[in-house]
Short mmCIF file of C-alpha atoms in Angstrom, two decimals:
data_model
loop_
_atom_site.label_atom_id
_atom_site.label_comp_id
_atom_site.label_asym_id
_atom_site.label_seq_id
_atom_site.Cartn_x
_atom_site.Cartn_y
_atom_site.Cartn_z
CA TRP A 78 20.63 -4.14 -4.08
CA VAL A 79 19.20 -1.70 -7.01
CA GLN A 80 21.06 1.23 -5.53
CA GLU A 81 24.31 -1.05 -5.64
CA GLU A 82 23.68 -2.54 -9.23
CA ALA A 83 22.98 1.19 -10.23
CA PRO A 84 21.38 0.55 -13.75
CA ASP A 85 20.68 3.05 -16.26
CA VAL A 86 17.36 1.46 -16.65
CA LEU A 87 15.34 -0.69 -14.70
CA CYS A 88 12.73 -2.93 -15.89
CA LEU A 89 10.21 -4.69 -13.77
CA GLN A 90 7.81 -6.99 -14.79
CA GLU A 91 4.42 -8.76 -13.29
CA THR A 92 4.30 -5.72 -10.65
CA LYS A 93 0.54 -6.26 -10.15
CA CYS A 94 0.40 -2.22 -9.12
CA ALA A 95 -1.28 0.55 -10.35
CA ALA A 96 0.83 3.88 -11.03
CA SER A 97 -1.01 5.28 -8.18
CA ALA A 98 -0.17 2.64 -5.78
CA VAL A 99 3.49 2.37 -6.50
CA PRO A 100 5.53 2.06 -3.14
CA ALA A 101 7.37 5.17 -1.71
CA GLU A 102 10.67 3.46 -1.54
CA LEU A 103 10.61 2.54 -5.68
CA ARG A 104 8.94 6.40 -6.03
CA GLU A 105 11.98 7.80 -3.96
CA LEU A 106 14.81 5.46 -5.50
CA PRO A 107 17.62 7.56 -6.05
CA GLY A 108 19.37 7.87 -9.36
CA LEU A 109 16.12 6.73 -11.13
CA PRO A 110 13.97 9.72 -11.29
CA HIS A 111 12.02 9.22 -14.71
CA GLN A 112 9.53 6.26 -13.95
CA PHE A 113 7.07 4.84 -16.10
CA TRP A 114 4.12 2.39 -14.98
CA SER A 115 1.44 0.41 -16.94
CA SER A 116 -1.17 -1.76 -15.50
CA ALA A 117 -3.95 -4.04 -16.42
CA LYS A 118 -7.46 -2.18 -17.29
CA ASP A 119 -10.02 -3.03 -14.71
CA ARG A 120 -8.06 -5.76 -13.31
CA PRO A 121 -6.33 -4.45 -10.05
CA GLY A 122 -3.40 -6.91 -9.04
CA TYR A 123 -3.17 -8.65 -12.49
CA SER A 124 0.17 -7.92 -14.95
CA GLY A 125 1.69 -4.75 -14.87
CA VAL A 126 5.33 -3.58 -16.00
CA GLY A 127 7.36 -0.68 -14.88
CA LEU A 128 10.75 0.90 -16.31
CA LEU A 129 12.72 3.00 -14.22
CA ALA A 130 15.62 5.40 -15.84
CA LYS A 131 18.33 7.57 -14.89
CA THR A 132 18.09 9.87 -18.05
CA GLU A 133 14.97 11.10 -19.55
CA PRO A 134 13.62 9.14 -22.30
CA LEU A 135 13.13 10.80 -25.66
CA ASP A 136 9.70 9.07 -25.80
CA VAL A 137 7.80 6.63 -24.18
CA THR A 138 5.21 4.16 -25.44
CA TYR A 139 2.63 1.81 -23.93
CA GLY A 140 1.66 -1.49 -25.17
CA ILE A 141 2.03 -2.84 -28.66
CA GLY A 142 -0.80 -1.48 -30.70
CA ASP A 143 -2.72 -4.51 -30.23
CA PRO A 144 -6.30 -4.15 -28.25
CA GLU A 145 -6.69 -7.77 -27.55
CA HIS A 146 -3.17 -7.64 -25.38
CA ASP A 147 -2.71 -3.83 -24.40
CA VAL A 148 -5.32 -4.06 -21.96
CA ASP A 149 -3.03 -6.04 -19.74
CA GLY A 150 -0.27 -4.02 -19.16
CA ARG A 151 2.27 -6.03 -20.59
CA VAL A 152 4.64 -4.10 -22.40
CA LEU A 153 6.59 -0.19 -22.06
CA THR A 154 9.02 1.13 -24.62
CA ALA A 155 11.55 3.70 -23.78
CA GLU A 156 13.46 5.57 -26.96
CA PHE A 157 16.89 6.89 -26.06
CA PRO A 158 19.17 8.12 -28.60
CA SER A 159 21.29 5.23 -29.73
CA LEU A 160 18.40 2.32 -28.74
CA PHE A 161 14.88 1.19 -27.71
CA VAL A 162 14.56 -0.39 -24.48
CA VAL A 163 11.40 -2.67 -24.44
CA CYS A 164 10.25 -3.93 -20.76
CA ALA A 165 7.94 -6.81 -21.26
CA TYR A 166 5.81 -9.37 -19.49
CA VAL A 167 4.74 -11.91 -21.79
CA PRO A 168 1.67 -13.92 -21.22
CA ASN A 169 2.06 -17.48 -19.41
CA ALA A 170 -0.02 -20.31 -21.35
CA GLY A 171 -1.57 -21.49 -17.98
CA ARG A 172 -1.95 -24.78 -16.19
CA GLY A 173 -3.23 -27.14 -18.60
CA LEU A 174 -2.16 -24.86 -21.42
CA VAL A 175 -5.86 -23.08 -21.32
CA ARG A 176 -4.18 -19.63 -22.68
CA LEU A 177 -1.69 -20.96 -25.23
CA GLU A 178 -3.61 -19.58 -28.38
CA PRO A 179 -3.79 -16.21 -26.92
CA ARG A 180 0.04 -16.35 -25.83
CA LEU A 181 0.70 -17.70 -29.72
CA ARG A 182 -1.14 -14.27 -30.71
CA PHE A 183 0.62 -11.82 -28.37
CA ASP A 184 3.61 -13.61 -29.72
CA ALA A 185 3.02 -12.92 -33.09
CA ALA A 186 1.90 -9.46 -32.65
CA PHE A 187 4.82 -8.60 -30.36
CA LEU A 188 7.57 -9.84 -33.02
CA GLN A 189 5.55 -7.50 -35.73
CA PHE A 190 6.03 -4.54 -33.01
CA LEU A 191 9.75 -5.57 -32.31
CA ARG A 192 10.56 -5.48 -36.11
CA ARG A 193 8.86 -1.90 -36.57
CA LEU A 194 11.00 -0.80 -33.79
CA ASP A 195 13.93 -2.21 -35.14
CA ALA A 196 13.76 -0.78 -38.48
CA ARG A 197 14.33 2.37 -36.92
CA LYS A 198 17.16 1.88 -34.48
CA PRO A 199 18.57 -1.10 -32.53
CA VAL A 200 16.17 -2.70 -29.65
CA LEU A 201 17.06 -4.13 -26.35
CA LEU A 202 14.26 -6.17 -25.02
CA CYS A 203 14.01 -6.91 -21.43
CA GLY A 204 11.71 -8.73 -19.78
CA ASP A 205 10.24 -12.14 -18.43
CA LEU A 206 9.41 -13.84 -21.61
CA ASN A 207 7.83 -16.71 -20.02
CA VAL A 208 9.38 -19.45 -22.20
CA ALA A 209 12.72 -21.53 -21.77
CA HIS A 210 13.89 -21.65 -25.08
CA ALA A 211 16.18 -25.07 -25.34
CA GLU A 212 16.42 -27.91 -22.97
CA ILE A 213 19.47 -26.26 -21.45
CA ASP A 214 17.07 -23.43 -20.11
CA LEU A 215 15.46 -25.59 -17.68
CA CYS A 216 16.16 -28.31 -15.01
CA HIS A 217 13.73 -31.10 -16.24
CA PRO A 218 12.96 -30.74 -19.93
CA ARG A 219 11.71 -34.14 -20.39
CA ALA A 220 9.01 -33.98 -17.84
CA ASN A 221 8.16 -30.53 -18.96
CA ARG A 222 7.27 -30.94 -22.60
CA ALA A 223 3.51 -30.04 -22.36
CA SER A 224 4.21 -27.43 -19.81
CA ALA A 225 3.51 -23.85 -20.07
CA GLY A 226 6.67 -22.34 -20.99
CA PHE A 227 8.24 -24.99 -22.93
CA THR A 228 5.61 -26.37 -25.54
CA PRO A 229 6.83 -26.58 -28.92
CA GLN A 230 5.07 -23.48 -30.06
CA GLU A 231 6.21 -21.29 -27.61
CA ARG A 232 9.72 -22.13 -28.40
CA GLU A 233 9.54 -21.95 -32.00
CA GLY A 234 8.45 -18.40 -31.37
CA PHE A 235 11.16 -17.41 -29.61
CA SER A 236 13.08 -19.01 -32.21
CA ARG A 237 11.20 -16.88 -34.75
CA LEU A 238 12.19 -13.87 -32.58
CA LEU A 239 16.15 -14.95 -33.21
CA GLY A 240 15.81 -15.26 -36.85
CA ALA A 241 14.33 -11.77 -37.31
CA GLY A 242 17.43 -10.21 -36.75
CA PHE A 243 17.73 -10.33 -32.75
CA ALA A 244 20.14 -12.52 -30.25
CA ASP A 245 19.67 -13.90 -26.87
CA SER A 246 22.61 -11.96 -25.31
CA PHE A 247 23.45 -14.59 -22.17
CA ARG A 248 23.25 -17.47 -24.49
CA HIS A 249 25.32 -15.61 -27.29
CA LEU A 250 28.12 -15.08 -24.63
CA TYR A 251 27.42 -18.56 -22.72
CA PRO A 252 26.47 -20.90 -25.07
CA GLU A 253 27.25 -23.92 -22.94
CA ALA A 254 26.15 -22.57 -19.61
CA ARG A 255 24.15 -25.03 -17.67
CA GLY A 256 22.20 -24.49 -14.29
CA ALA A 257 21.67 -20.65 -15.41
CA PHE A 258 18.02 -20.49 -14.43
CA THR A 259 16.25 -17.19 -13.34
CA PHE A 260 12.87 -18.73 -12.21
CA TRP A 261 12.30 -21.36 -8.93
CA THR A 262 9.21 -22.29 -8.26
CA TYR A 263 8.45 -21.80 -4.29
CA LEU A 264 7.39 -25.37 -3.66
CA GLY A 265 9.66 -28.02 -2.39
CA GLY A 266 12.99 -25.88 -1.77
CA ALA A 267 13.28 -25.63 -5.65
CA ARG A 268 15.62 -22.66 -5.51
CA ALA A 269 18.01 -24.10 -2.86
CA ARG A 270 18.43 -27.29 -5.41
CA ASN A 271 18.70 -24.88 -8.53
CA VAL A 272 15.49 -26.95 -9.83
CA GLY A 273 14.68 -23.75 -12.26
CA TRP A 274 13.82 -22.33 -15.49
CA ARG A 275 15.23 -19.68 -17.41
CA LEU A 276 12.59 -17.49 -18.47
CA ASP A 277 14.21 -13.86 -18.01
CA TYR A 278 15.88 -12.27 -20.93
CA ALA A 279 17.86 -9.46 -22.89
CA VAL A 280 17.48 -9.84 -26.12
CA VAL A 281 19.42 -7.37 -28.47
CA SER A 282 19.22 -6.19 -31.86
CA ARG A 283 22.13 -8.52 -33.64
CA ARG A 284 23.99 -5.36 -34.85
CA LEU A 285 24.10 -4.55 -31.19
CA LEU A 286 26.03 -7.68 -30.55
CA GLY A 287 29.36 -5.52 -30.61
CA ALA A 288 28.37 -3.48 -27.99
CA LEU A 289 27.47 -5.97 -25.50
CA CYS A 290 29.66 -6.17 -22.58
CA ASP A 291 28.25 -8.96 -20.83
CA CYS A 292 24.63 -10.71 -19.58
CA LYS A 293 24.81 -11.30 -16.03
CA ILE A 294 22.06 -13.85 -14.33
CA ARG A 295 21.82 -12.46 -10.73
CA SER A 296 20.65 -15.56 -9.20
CA ALA A 297 21.79 -14.75 -5.40
CA VAL A 298 19.41 -11.76 -5.38
CA GLN A 299 16.31 -12.95 -3.07
CA GLY A 300 12.93 -11.09 -3.24
CA SER A 301 11.02 -12.87 -5.81
CA ASP A 302 10.50 -16.28 -7.63
CA HIS A 303 12.66 -14.96 -10.52
CA CYS A 304 15.96 -13.16 -10.09
CA PRO A 305 17.51 -9.96 -12.07
CA VAL A 306 19.16 -10.29 -14.98
CA THR A 307 21.84 -7.54 -15.85
CA ALA A 308 22.91 -6.77 -19.49
CA LEU A 309 25.92 -4.32 -20.06
CA LEU A 310 26.10 -2.58 -23.01
CA ALA A 311 29.04 -0.07 -24.26
CA LEU A 312 26.87 2.57 -26.16
#
């Protein structure tokens, strides 16, 4: 599927894989020779992100400059001539919201990080942001108001991101689209019934909207409980 899609940049989240253990079929992907991996320190099999690029970035940075969160290997940033591409795997608030407070601290620190980048050049943020922003973004909003990913605090955090000069590219293009989900639990045949959540986003600096051609949710692509999202920009 990756070869057919032929992305200029491929962002992967929740890789659960140290750089030394990346499978050969990924290492040898044609067309994506520049590969960068970040994994959780001293926690094998936890978190992790990867960024693969067709052309070599000007610079690559790891983390957001926050010691509490950078040990988890959640953010990779590649600088290209016209923009920053940020690959992110935002923390999950956890069953029973046991990790809601750390999640909210991440949101605040991450927003400041993105603002600093955006002051230098436009940003494309790709990743599993672990939030369904509005009721339209999940199948059963009423039943999930106290669930991780749909608490008022997490949704407000995403609203603050949008208010800081960023746009949700899919919702910008398709404001009324329903049933547009990117995650389905493996339980109960949820994917076959499209009982899902939209947790994965391509968020852009608002001044990139003129270059935004499309944002596609590739819901037919199997291999995970999430599906890919493709952002197309004319840069």
